[in-house]
Coordinates of N, CA, C and O in Angstrom, one line a residue:
M1 N 126.3 116.7 43.0 CA 126.2 118.0 42.5 C 125.4 118.9 42.9 O 125.3 120.2 43.5
S2 N 124.1 118.6 42.7 CA 122.8 119.5 42.5 C 122.3 119.2 44.3 O 122.0 120.7 44.7
E3 N 122.6 118.6 44.8 CA 122.5 118.7 46.3 C 123.2 120.0 47.2 O 122.7 120.9 48.0
R4 N 124.5 119.8 46.8 CA 125.6 121.0 47.5 C 125.2 122.2 46.6 O 125.4 123.4 47.4
L5 N 124.6 122.4 45.6 CA 124.2 124.0 45.1 C 122.9 124.1 45.5 O 123.0 125.5 46.0
S6 N 122.0 123.3 45.9 CA 120.6 123.7 46.5 C 121.1 124.1 48.2 O 120.5 125.1 48.5
A7 N 121.5 123.1 48.7 CA 122.0 123.5 50.1 C 122.9 124.9 50.2 O 122.5 125.5 51.2
M8 N 123.5 124.9 49.2 CA 124.2 126.4 49.6 C 123.2 127.9 49.0 O 123.8 128.8 49.9
I9 N 122.4 127.6 48.0 CA 121.9 128.7 47.8 C 120.4 128.9 49.2 O 120.4 129.6 49.6
F10 N 120.3 127.7 49.6 CA 118.9 128.0 50.5 C 119.6 127.9 51.8 O 118.5 128.5 52.5
K11 N 120.5 127.1 52.4 CA 121.0 127.1 53.6 C 121.9 127.9 53.7 O 122.4 128.7 55.2
V12 N 122.8 129.0 53.2 CA 123.8 129.9 53.0 C 123.4 131.1 52.4 O 123.3 132.2 53.0
I13 N 123.5 131.3 51.3 CA 123.0 132.7 50.1 C 121.7 133.5 50.6 O 121.8 134.3 50.7
L14 N 120.5 132.9 51.1 CA 119.8 133.4 50.8 C 119.8 134.1 52.2 O 119.5 135.2 52.4
P15 N 119.7 133.0 53.3 CA 119.8 133.9 54.6 C 121.2 134.8 55.1 O 120.8 135.5 55.8
V16 N 122.0 134.8 54.5 CA 123.3 135.8 54.7 C 122.9 136.9 54.2 O 123.0 137.9 54.0
L17 N 122.0 137.3 52.9 CA 121.7 138.2 52.1 C 120.5 138.8 52.9 O 120.5 139.8 52.9
A18 N 119.8 137.9 53.5 CA 118.5 138.3 54.0 C 119.1 139.1 55.3 O 118.7 140.3 55.5
I19 N 119.7 138.5 56.2 CA 120.3 139.1 57.0 C 121.2 140.8 56.5 O 120.9 141.6 57.7
S20 N 122.1 140.6 55.5 CA 122.9 141.5 55.5 C 122.1 142.8 54.7 O 122.0 143.9 55.2
F21 N 120.7 142.5 54.2 CA 119.8 143.2 53.6 C 119.3 144.3 54.9 O 119.3 145.6 54.9
M22 N 118.9 143.5 55.6 CA 118.4 144.5 57.0 C 119.4 145.1 58.1 O 118.8 145.8 58.4
V23 N 120.4 144.7 58.1 CA 121.7 145.1 58.8 C 121.8 146.5 58.1 O 122.1 147.8 58.5
L24 N 122.1 146.5 56.6 CA 122.4 147.7 55.6 C 121.0 148.3 55.8 O 121.1 149.9 55.9
F25 N 119.9 147.9 55.9 CA 118.6 149.0 55.9 C 118.5 149.6 57.1 O 118.1 150.9 57.4
C26 N 118.7 148.9 58.3 CA 118.5 149.5 59.6 C 119.6 150.1 60.4 O 119.4 151.1 61.5
Y27 N 120.7 150.2 59.4 CA 121.9 151.0 60.3 C 121.4 152.4 60.4 O 121.9 152.9 61.4
P28 N 121.2 153.2 59.3 CA 120.9 154.4 59.2 C 120.2 154.8 60.1 O 119.8 156.0 60.6
V29 N 118.7 153.7 60.3 CA 117.8 154.6 60.6 C 118.3 154.3 62.7 O 117.6 155.2 63.6
C30 N 119.1 153.5 63.0 CA 119.7 153.3 64.1 C 120.7 154.5 64.7 O 121.1 154.5 65.8
N31 N 121.6 155.0 63.7 CA 122.4 155.6 63.9 C 121.9 157.1 64.1 O 121.9 157.9 63.5
K32 N 122.1 157.9 65.5 CA 121.9 159.0 65.7 C 123.1 159.9 66.5 O 123.7 159.3 66.6
P33 N 122.2 161.3 66.2 CA 123.6 161.8 66.6 C 123.6 161.7 68.2 O 124.8 161.9 68.6
E34 N 123.0 161.2 68.9 CA 123.0 160.9 70.6 C 124.1 159.7 70.5 O 124.8 159.4 71.5
G35 N 123.9 158.6 69.7 CA 124.8 157.4 69.5 C 123.8 156.3 68.7 O 122.9 156.8 68.2
F36 N 124.5 155.2 69.2 CA 124.1 154.3 68.1 C 122.6 153.5 68.8 O 123.1 153.4 70.4
D37 N 121.7 153.3 68.7 CA 120.7 152.6 69.4 C 120.7 151.0 69.0 O 120.2 150.8 67.8
F38 N 121.2 150.4 70.0 CA 121.6 148.7 69.6 C 120.2 148.1 69.8 O 120.3 146.9 69.5
F39 N 119.6 148.6 70.7 CA 117.9 147.8 70.9 C 117.0 147.9 69.6 O 116.8 147.1 69.6
L40 N 117.1 149.2 69.5 CA 116.6 149.1 68.2 C 117.0 148.8 66.9 O 116.1 147.6 66.3
F41 N 118.2 148.6 67.1 CA 118.7 147.7 65.6 C 118.6 146.3 66.1 O 118.5 145.4 64.8
W42 N 118.7 145.8 67.5 CA 118.5 144.3 67.4 C 116.5 144.2 66.9 O 116.5 143.3 66.2
I43 N 115.9 144.6 67.5 CA 114.9 144.4 66.9 C 114.2 144.7 65.6 O 113.5 143.9 64.9
L44 N 115.0 145.9 64.8 CA 114.8 145.8 63.7 C 115.4 145.0 62.5 O 114.7 144.6 61.6
V45 N 116.4 144.2 62.8 CA 117.3 143.5 62.2 C 116.8 142.0 62.3 O 116.3 141.3 61.9
G46 N 115.8 141.9 63.7 CA 115.3 140.4 64.3 C 114.1 140.2 63.5 O 113.6 139.2 63.4
F47 N 113.3 141.6 63.3 CA 111.8 141.4 63.1 C 111.4 140.6 62.0 O 110.5 139.4 62.2
P48 N 112.0 140.3 60.6 CA 111.9 139.5 59.7 C 112.0 138.1 60.3 O 110.9 136.9 59.7
F49 N 113.0 137.9 61.0 CA 113.0 136.4 61.5 C 112.3 136.0 62.6 O 112.3 134.6 62.8
G50 N 111.9 136.8 63.6 CA 111.2 136.3 64.4 C 109.2 136.9 64.6 O 108.9 136.0 65.6
I51 N 109.4 137.2 63.8 CA 107.7 137.5 63.9 C 106.6 136.5 63.6 O 105.7 136.7 64.3
R52 N 107.1 135.8 62.6 CA 105.7 134.6 62.7 C 105.9 133.4 64.1 O 104.9 133.0 64.1
R53 N 106.9 133.6 64.9 CA 106.8 132.8 65.7 C 106.0 133.5 66.9 O 105.4 133.1 67.5
M54 N 106.1 134.9 67.0 CA 105.1 135.5 67.4 C 103.8 135.6 67.5 O 102.8 135.3 68.4
W55 N 103.3 135.5 66.0 CA 102.1 135.6 65.3 C 101.4 134.1 66.6 O 100.0 134.0 66.2
L56 N 101.9 133.3 66.8 CA 101.3 131.9 67.1 C 101.1 132.0 68.7 O 100.1 131.3 69.2
W57 N 101.4 132.8 69.1 CA 101.6 132.7 70.8 C 100.2 133.8 71.3 O 99.7 133.8 72.4
L58 N 100.4 135.3 70.4 CA 99.7 136.4 70.7 C 98.7 136.5 69.7 O 99.2 137.1 68.7
I59 N 98.0 136.3 69.7 CA 97.0 136.5 68.4 C 95.6 137.9 69.2 O 95.3 137.6 69.7
P60 N 95.5 138.5 68.3 CA 95.0 140.1 68.8 C 93.4 139.9 68.2 O 93.1 140.0 67.2
R61 N 92.8 139.0 68.9 CA 91.3 139.0 68.9 C 90.2 139.2 70.0 O 90.8 139.1 71.2
N62 N 89.2 139.7 70.1 CA 88.2 140.0 70.9 C 88.6 140.9 72.1 O 88.8 140.9 73.1
Y63 N 89.3 141.8 71.3 CA 89.8 143.3 71.9 C 89.1 144.4 70.9 O 88.9 144.3 70.0
G64 N 89.4 145.4 71.6 CA 89.1 146.9 70.9 C 90.4 146.9 70.0 O 90.9 146.4 70.1
I65 N 89.9 148.5 69.5 CA 90.8 149.0 68.5 C 92.2 149.1 69.3 O 93.4 148.6 68.6
A66 N 92.3 149.5 70.5 CA 93.5 150.1 70.9 C 94.2 148.9 71.8 O 95.3 148.5 71.4
G67 N 92.9 147.7 72.0 CA 94.0 146.4 72.6 C 94.5 145.6 71.6 O 95.4 144.8 71.9
S68 N 93.9 145.8 70.4 CA 94.3 144.9 69.2 C 95.6 145.6 68.9 O 96.9 144.9 68.3
L69 N 95.9 147.2 68.7 CA 97.1 147.8 68.4 C 98.1 147.4 69.3 O 99.4 147.3 69.0
G70 N 97.9 147.3 70.4 CA 98.9 147.1 71.8 C 99.4 145.6 71.2 O 100.5 145.4 71.8
V71 N 98.3 144.7 71.2 CA 99.1 143.6 71.1 C 99.5 142.9 69.7 O 100.8 142.4 69.9
I72 N 99.7 143.8 68.8 CA 100.0 143.8 67.5 C 101.8 144.3 68.1 O 102.8 144.0 67.6
A73 N 101.3 145.6 68.4 CA 102.9 146.2 69.1 C 104.1 145.2 69.8 O 104.8 145.4 69.7
L74 N 103.2 144.6 70.9 CA 103.6 143.5 71.1 C 104.3 142.9 70.6 O 105.2 142.3 71.1
D75 N 103.6 142.1 69.8 CA 104.3 141.0 69.0 C 105.2 141.6 68.1 O 106.3 141.1 67.8
C76 N 105.1 142.5 67.7 CA 106.5 143.6 67.1 C 107.7 143.5 67.8 O 108.7 142.9 67.5
I77 N 107.7 144.0 68.6 CA 108.8 143.8 69.4 C 109.4 142.5 70.3 O 110.8 142.3 70.1
V78 N 108.2 141.6 70.7 CA 109.0 140.5 71.2 C 109.6 139.7 70.0 O 110.3 139.1 70.0
G79 N 108.4 139.5 69.4 CA 108.9 139.2 67.6 C 110.5 139.5 66.8 O 111.5 138.9 66.8
G80 N 110.9 140.7 67.3 CA 112.0 141.2 67.0 C 113.3 141.1 68.0 O 114.7 140.7 67.1
I81 N 112.4 140.6 69.2 CA 113.8 140.4 69.8 C 114.4 138.5 69.7 O 115.7 138.1 69.7
I82 N 112.9 138.1 69.5 CA 113.4 136.5 69.7 C 114.0 136.8 68.1 O 115.0 135.8 67.6
G83 N 113.8 137.3 66.9 CA 114.1 137.0 65.5 C 115.8 137.5 65.8 O 116.5 136.9 65.0
G84 N 116.1 138.3 66.7 CA 117.5 138.8 66.5 C 118.4 137.6 66.9 O 119.6 137.2 66.1
F85 N 117.7 136.8 68.0 CA 118.5 135.5 68.2 C 118.3 134.6 67.0 O 119.2 133.6 67.0
M86 N 117.2 134.3 66.6 CA 117.0 133.3 65.2 C 118.2 134.2 64.1 O 118.3 132.9 63.7
A87 N 118.1 135.1 63.9 CA 119.7 135.5 63.3 C 120.9 135.6 63.1 O 121.5 134.8 62.4
I88 N 121.1 135.8 64.5 CA 122.3 134.9 64.8 C 122.6 133.2 64.9 O 123.3 132.8 64.0
V89 N 121.5 132.4 65.0 CA 121.4 131.3 64.6 C 121.8 130.7 63.3 O 122.4 129.9 62.3
A90 N 120.6 131.6 62.5 CA 120.8 131.5 60.8 C 122.6 131.8 60.5 O 123.1 130.9 59.4
A91 N 123.0 132.8 61.0 CA 124.4 133.1 60.6 C 125.3 131.9 61.0 O 126.1 131.8 59.7
I92 N 125.0 130.8 62.1 CA 126.0 129.6 62.6 C 125.7 129.2 61.7 O 126.5 128.5 61.3
K93 N 124.2 128.6 61.5 CA 124.2 127.3 60.3 C 124.7 127.5 59.0 O 125.0 126.7 58.3
A94 N 124.6 129.1 58.4 CA 125.5 129.0 57.2 C 126.6 128.6 57.4 O 127.1 128.3 56.1
V95 N 127.4 129.2 58.2 CA 128.8 128.7 58.5 C 128.9 127.4 58.2 O 129.9 126.6 57.8
A96 N 128.2 126.7 59.4 CA 128.5 125.0 59.4 C 128.1 124.4 58.1 O 128.9 123.6 58.0
T97 N 127.0 124.9 57.7 CA 126.6 124.6 56.1 C 128.0 124.5 54.9 O 127.7 123.6 54.6
T98 N 128.3 125.9 55.2 CA 129.6 126.0 54.3 C 130.8 125.5 54.7 O 131.6 124.4 53.4
V99 N 130.9 125.1 55.6 CA 132.2 124.0 56.3 C 131.6 122.7 55.8 O 132.3 121.7 55.3
Q100 N 130.5 122.3 56.3 CA 130.3 120.9 55.3 C 130.1 120.3 53.8 O 130.7 119.7 53.4
V101 N 129.5 121.5 53.3 CA 130.1 121.4 51.8 C 131.3 121.5 51.4 O 131.9 120.6 50.3
I102 N 132.0 122.4 52.1 CA 133.7 122.4 51.7 C 134.5 121.2 51.8 O 135.2 120.6 51.2
T103 N 133.8 120.4 53.0 CA 134.7 119.4 53.7 C 134.2 117.9 52.7 O 134.4 116.9 52.8
G104 N 132.9 118.4 52.0 CA 132.3 117.0 51.4 C 131.2 116.1 52.1 O 131.1 115.1 51.9
R105 N 130.9 116.6 53.4 CA 129.8 116.1 54.1 C 128.3 116.1 53.8 O 127.8 115.2 54.1
L106 N 128.3 117.0 52.8 CA 126.6 116.9 52.5 C 127.0 117.1 51.1 O 127.4 117.1 50.4

């Protein structure tokens, strides 16, 4: 029983809460009078899920201040795009884990 509870907390509840918090936090920012900015929404929601992957590839060193800020900005944008896909994968994993717990396979 403890394994099921642990799986539900760490593989279902926490990722879904993180995604829900980011969606609720970023929706008002991306809802503009001209319309909804889906690209910015994708980047902002995915940022926490993908930024740690980007810091492994592009590390700002041996640049000036402008170069370092440019690499950090590129890290944030690409990390947000990658993180958008990772957020979808986390939601799919949460559904799969819920089904496994319900059917008794976990």
